[in-house]
Amino acid sequence: MLQSLALFAALSATPAQVPASPSPALRHNLQCIGAASVLQHLNKSRGDDADRQKTLLAFTLYYVGKVKGAQPEIDLAEAIRSLGPPPADPQERKDLVTGCIDEFRQIGEQLSSTGKALLDKSKP
């Protein structure tokens, strides 16, 4: 009996979760992942080049890292689905995607300049 209870406890511990009401930051990051997944599907169906696909993968992983870093047990797919469909208004959709891309680009530029500074410091 105790073994059964221990097994049940082990199997039921830390299931994947979806927040009932995500914070604005989490909601934004989940929306960016959702937008990225739509873009990945469109790019794949259009046969976009490998460089574009790699950039989109990095973009997706950036936002997945933000979400999983904040909530490691989150069920990403269910959390994204729970947000509902993307904004119906084309301008709202464009603003969402542009905001996600701008943040990703800004972080990329910061990392690039940091890498350059580190490299410059390592030169004799």
Coordinates of N, CA and C in Angstrom, one line a residue:
M1 N 0.8 -1.2 0.0 CA 0.0 0.0 0.0 C 0.9 1.3 0.0
L2 N 1.9 1.3 0.9 CA 2.8 2.4 0.9 C 3.5 2.6 -0.4
Q3 N 3.9 1.5 -1.0 CA 4.6 1.6 -2.3 C 3.6 2.2 -3.4
S4 N 2.4 1.9 -3.3 CA 1.4 2.4 -4.3 C 1.3 3.9 -4.1
L5 N 1.2 4.3 -2.8 CA 1.1 5.7 -2.5 C 2.3 6.5 -2.9
A6 N 3.5 5.9 -2.7 CA 4.7 6.6 -3.1 C 4.8 6.7 -4.6
L7 N 4.4 5.7 -5.3 CA 4.4 5.7 -6.8 C 3.4 6.8 -7.3
F8 N 2.2 6.8 -6.7 CA 1.2 7.8 -7.1 C 1.7 9.2 -6.8
A9 N 2.4 9.4 -5.7 CA 2.9 10.8 -5.4 C 4.0 11.2 -6.4
A10 N 4.8 10.2 -6.7 CA 5.9 10.5 -7.7 C 5.4 10.8 -9.0
L11 N 4.4 10.1 -9.5 CA 3.8 10.3 -10.8 C 3.0 11.5 -10.9
S12 N 2.4 12.0 -9.8 CA 1.5 13.1 -9.8 C 2.2 14.4 -9.4
A13 N 3.5 14.3 -9.1 CA 4.2 15.5 -8.7 C 4.5 16.4 -9.9
T14 N 4.4 17.7 -9.7 CA 4.8 18.7 -10.6 C 4.3 18.5 -12.1
P15 N 3.0 18.4 -12.2 CA 2.5 18.3 -13.6 C 2.7 19.6 -14.3
A16 N 2.6 19.5 -15.7 CA 2.7 20.8 -16.5 C 1.5 21.6 -16.1
Q17 N 1.8 23.0 -16.0 CA 0.8 23.9 -15.6 C 0.5 25.0 -16.6
V18 N -0.7 25.5 -16.5 CA -1.1 26.7 -17.2 C -1.6 27.7 -16.2
P19 N -1.0 28.9 -16.2 CA -1.5 29.9 -15.2 C -2.9 30.3 -15.6
A20 N -3.7 30.4 -14.5 CA -5.1 30.8 -14.7 C -5.3 32.2 -15.4
S21 N -4.4 33.1 -14.9 CA -4.4 34.5 -15.4 C -3.0 34.9 -15.5
P22 N -2.4 34.8 -16.7 CA -1.0 35.1 -16.9 C -0.8 36.6 -16.7
S23 N 0.4 36.9 -16.1 CA 0.8 38.3 -15.9 C 0.9 39.0 -17.3
P24 N 0.9 40.3 -17.4 CA 1.1 41.0 -18.7 C 2.4 40.5 -19.4
A25 N 3.5 40.4 -18.6 CA 4.7 40.0 -19.3 C 4.7 38.6 -19.8
L26 N 4.1 37.7 -19.0 CA 4.0 36.3 -19.5 C 3.1 36.2 -20.7
R27 N 2.0 36.9 -20.6 CA 1.0 37.0 -21.8 C 1.8 37.4 -23.0
H28 N 2.5 38.5 -22.9 CA 3.3 39.0 -24.1 C 4.2 38.0 -24.6
N29 N 5.0 37.3 -23.7 CA 6.0 36.3 -24.2 C 5.3 35.2 -24.8
L30 N 4.2 34.7 -24.3 CA 3.4 33.6 -24.9 C 2.8 34.0 -26.2
Q31 N 2.4 35.3 -26.4 CA 1.9 35.8 -27.7 C 3.0 35.8 -28.7
C32 N 4.2 36.1 -28.2 CA 5.4 36.1 -29.2 C 5.7 34.7 -29.6
I33 N 5.6 33.8 -28.7 CA 5.8 32.4 -29.1 C 4.8 31.9 -30.1
G34 N 3.5 32.3 -29.8 CA 2.4 32.0 -30.7 C 2.6 32.6 -32.1
A35 N 3.0 33.8 -32.1 CA 3.3 34.5 -33.4 C 4.5 33.8 -34.1
A36 N 5.5 33.4 -33.4 CA 6.6 32.7 -34.0 C 6.2 31.4 -34.6
S37 N 5.3 30.7 -33.9 CA 4.9 29.4 -34.4 C 4.1 29.5 -35.7
V38 N 3.3 30.6 -35.8 CA 2.6 30.8 -37.0 C 3.6 31.2 -38.1
L39 N 4.5 32.0 -37.8 CA 5.5 32.4 -38.8 C 6.3 31.2 -39.3
Q40 N 6.7 30.3 -38.3 CA 7.4 29.1 -38.7 C 6.6 28.2 -39.7
H41 N 5.3 28.1 -39.4 CA 4.5 27.3 -40.3 C 4.4 28.0 -41.7
L42 N 4.2 29.3 -41.7 CA 4.2 30.0 -43.0 C 5.5 29.9 -43.8
N43 N 6.6 30.1 -43.0 CA 7.9 30.0 -43.7 C 8.2 28.6 -44.2
K44 N 7.8 27.6 -43.5 CA 8.0 26.2 -43.9 C 7.2 25.9 -45.2
S45 N 5.9 26.4 -45.2 CA 5.0 26.1 -46.3 C 5.5 26.9 -47.5
R46 N 6.1 28.0 -47.3 CA 6.6 28.8 -48.5 C 8.0 28.4 -48.9
G47 N 8.7 27.6 -48.1 CA 10.0 27.1 -48.4 C 11.1 28.2 -48.3
D48 N 10.9 29.1 -47.3 CA 11.9 30.1 -47.0 C 13.3 29.6 -46.8
D49 N 14.3 30.4 -47.0 CA 15.7 30.0 -47.0 C 16.1 29.6 -45.5
A50 N 17.2 28.9 -45.5 CA 17.7 28.4 -44.2 C 18.1 29.5 -43.2
D51 N 18.6 30.6 -43.7 CA 19.0 31.7 -42.8 C 17.8 32.3 -42.1
R52 N 16.7 32.4 -42.8 CA 15.5 33.0 -42.3 C 14.9 32.0 -41.2
Q53 N 15.0 30.7 -41.5 CA 14.5 29.7 -40.6 C 15.3 29.7 -39.3
K54 N 16.6 29.8 -39.5 CA 17.5 29.8 -38.3 C 17.2 31.1 -37.4
T55 N 17.0 32.2 -38.0 CA 16.7 33.4 -37.3 C 15.4 33.2 -36.5
L56 N 14.4 32.7 -37.2 CA 13.1 32.4 -36.6 C 13.2 31.4 -35.4
L57 N 14.0 30.4 -35.6 CA 14.3 29.5 -34.5 C 14.9 30.2 -33.3
A58 N 15.9 31.0 -33.5 CA 16.5 31.8 -32.4 C 15.5 32.7 -31.7
F59 N 14.6 33.3 -32.5 CA 13.6 34.2 -32.0 C 12.6 33.4 -31.1
T60 N 12.2 32.2 -31.6 CA 11.3 31.4 -30.8 C 12.0 30.9 -29.5
L61 N 13.2 30.5 -29.6 CA 13.9 30.0 -28.4 C 14.1 31.1 -27.4
Y62 N 14.4 32.3 -27.8 CA 14.5 33.4 -26.9 C 13.3 33.6 -26.0
Y63 N 12.1 33.6 -26.7 CA 10.9 33.7 -25.9 C 10.5 32.5 -25.1
V64 N 10.8 31.3 -25.6 CA 10.6 30.1 -24.9 C 11.5 30.1 -23.6
G65 N 12.7 30.5 -23.7 CA 13.6 30.6 -22.6 C 13.1 31.6 -21.5
K66 N 12.5 32.7 -22.0 CA 12.0 33.7 -21.0 C 10.8 33.1 -20.3
V67 N 9.9 32.4 -21.0 CA 8.8 31.8 -20.3 C 9.2 30.6 -19.4
K68 N 10.0 29.7 -19.9 CA 10.4 28.5 -19.1 C 11.3 28.9 -18.0
G69 N 12.1 30.0 -18.1 CA 12.9 30.5 -17.0 C 12.0 31.0 -15.9
A70 N 10.9 31.6 -16.2 CA 10.0 32.2 -15.2 C 9.1 31.1 -14.6
Q71 N 8.7 30.2 -15.5 CA 7.8 29.1 -15.1 C 8.1 27.8 -15.7
P72 N 9.1 27.1 -15.1 CA 9.7 25.9 -15.7 C 8.6 24.8 -16.0
E73 N 7.6 24.7 -15.2 CA 6.6 23.6 -15.3 C 5.4 24.0 -16.3
I74 N 5.5 25.1 -16.9 CA 4.4 25.5 -17.8 C 4.2 24.6 -19.0
D75 N 3.0 24.4 -19.3 CA 2.7 23.6 -20.6 C 2.5 24.7 -21.7
L76 N 3.6 24.9 -22.4 CA 3.6 26.0 -23.4 C 2.5 25.9 -24.4
A77 N 2.3 24.8 -25.0 CA 1.2 24.7 -26.0 C -0.1 25.0 -25.4
E78 N -0.4 24.5 -24.3 CA -1.7 24.8 -23.7 C -1.8 26.2 -23.2
A79 N -0.8 26.8 -22.7 CA -0.8 28.2 -22.3 C -1.0 29.1 -23.5
I80 N -0.4 28.8 -24.6 CA -0.6 29.6 -25.8 C -2.0 29.5 -26.3
R81 N -2.5 28.2 -26.3 CA -3.9 28.0 -26.8 C -4.9 28.7 -25.9
S82 N -4.6 28.8 -24.6 CA -5.5 29.4 -23.6 C -5.7 30.9 -23.8
L83 N -4.7 31.5 -24.5 CA -4.8 32.9 -24.8 C -5.9 33.2 -25.9
G84 N -6.3 32.2 -26.6 CA -7.3 32.4 -27.7 C -6.6 32.8 -28.9
P85 N -7.4 33.1 -30.0 CA -6.8 33.5 -31.3 C -6.0 34.8 -31.2
P86 N -5.1 35.0 -32.2 CA -4.4 36.2 -32.2 C -5.4 37.4 -32.5
P87 N -4.9 38.6 -32.3 CA -5.8 39.7 -32.5 C -6.4 39.7 -33.9
A88 N -7.7 40.0 -34.0 CA -8.4 40.0 -35.3 C -8.0 41.2 -36.1
D89 N -7.7 42.3 -35.4 CA -7.4 43.5 -36.1 C -5.9 43.4 -36.7
P90 N -5.8 43.6 -38.0 CA -4.5 43.5 -38.7 C -3.4 44.4 -38.0
Q91 N -3.8 45.6 -37.7 CA -2.8 46.5 -37.1 C -2.4 46.0 -35.7
E92 N -3.3 45.5 -34.9 CA -2.9 44.9 -33.6 C -2.0 43.7 -33.8
R93 N -2.2 42.9 -34.8 CA -1.3 41.7 -35.1 C 0.0 42.3 -35.5
K94 N 0.1 43.3 -36.3 CA 1.3 43.8 -36.8 C 2.1 44.4 -35.6
D95 N 1.4 45.2 -34.7 CA 2.0 45.8 -33.6 C 2.6 44.7 -32.6
L96 N 1.8 43.6 -32.4 CA 2.3 42.5 -31.6 C 3.6 42.0 -32.1
V97 N 3.6 41.6 -33.4 CA 4.8 41.0 -34.0 C 5.9 41.9 -34.0
T98 N 5.7 43.2 -34.4 CA 6.7 44.2 -34.4 C 7.4 44.4 -33.0
G99 N 6.5 44.4 -32.0 CA 7.0 44.5 -30.6 C 7.9 43.4 -30.3
C100 N 7.5 42.2 -30.6 CA 8.3 41.0 -30.3 C 9.7 41.0 -31.1
I101 N 9.6 41.4 -32.3 CA 10.8 41.5 -33.2 C 11.8 42.5 -32.6
D102 N 11.2 43.7 -32.3 CA 12.0 44.8 -31.8 C 12.8 44.4 -30.5
E103 N 12.1 43.7 -29.6 CA 12.7 43.3 -28.4 C 13.8 42.3 -28.7
F104 N 13.5 41.3 -29.5 CA 14.5 40.3 -29.9 C 15.8 41.0 -30.6
R105 N 15.5 41.9 -31.4 CA 16.6 42.6 -32.1 C 17.4 43.4 -31.1
Q106 N 16.8 44.1 -30.2 CA 17.5 44.9 -29.2 C 18.4 44.0 -28.3
I107 N 17.9 42.8 -27.9 CA 18.7 41.9 -27.1 C 19.9 41.4 -28.0
G108 N 19.6 41.1 -29.2 CA 20.7 40.6 -30.1 C 21.8 41.7 -30.3
E109 N 21.4 42.9 -30.4 CA 22.4 44.0 -30.6 C 23.2 44.2 -29.3
Q110 N 22.5 44.1 -28.1 CA 23.2 44.2 -26.9 C 24.2 43.1 -26.7
L111 N 23.8 41.9 -27.0 CA 24.8 40.8 -26.9 C 25.9 40.9 -27.9
S112 N 25.6 41.4 -29.1 CA 26.7 41.5 -30.1 C 27.7 42.6 -29.6
S113 N 27.2 43.7 -29.1 CA 28.1 44.8 -28.6 C 28.9 44.3 -27.4
T114 N 28.3 43.5 -26.5 CA 28.9 43.0 -25.4 C 30.0 42.0 -25.8
G115 N 29.7 41.2 -26.8 CA 30.7 40.3 -27.3 C 31.9 41.0 -27.9
K116 N 31.7 42.0 -28.6 CA 32.7 42.8 -29.2 C 33.6 43.5 -28.1
A117 N 32.9 44.0 -27.1 CA 33.7 44.6 -26.0 C 34.6 43.6 -25.3
L118 N 34.0 42.4 -25.1 CA 34.8 41.4 -24.4 C 36.0 41.0 -25.3
L119 N 35.8 40.8 -26.6 CA 36.8 40.5 -27.5 C 37.9 41.6 -27.5
D120 N 37.5 42.8 -27.6 CA 38.4 44.0 -27.6 C 39.3 44.0 -26.3
K121 N 38.7 43.6 -25.2 CA 39.4 43.6 -23.9 C 40.5 42.5 -23.9
S122 N 40.2 41.4 -24.6 CA 41.1 40.2 -24.6 C 42.3 40.4 -25.5
K123 N 42.3 41.4 -26.3 CA 43.4 41.7 -27.2 C 44.5 42.3 -26.5
P124 N 45.8 42.0 -26.8 CA 46.9 42.6 -26.1 C 47.1 44.0 -26.5

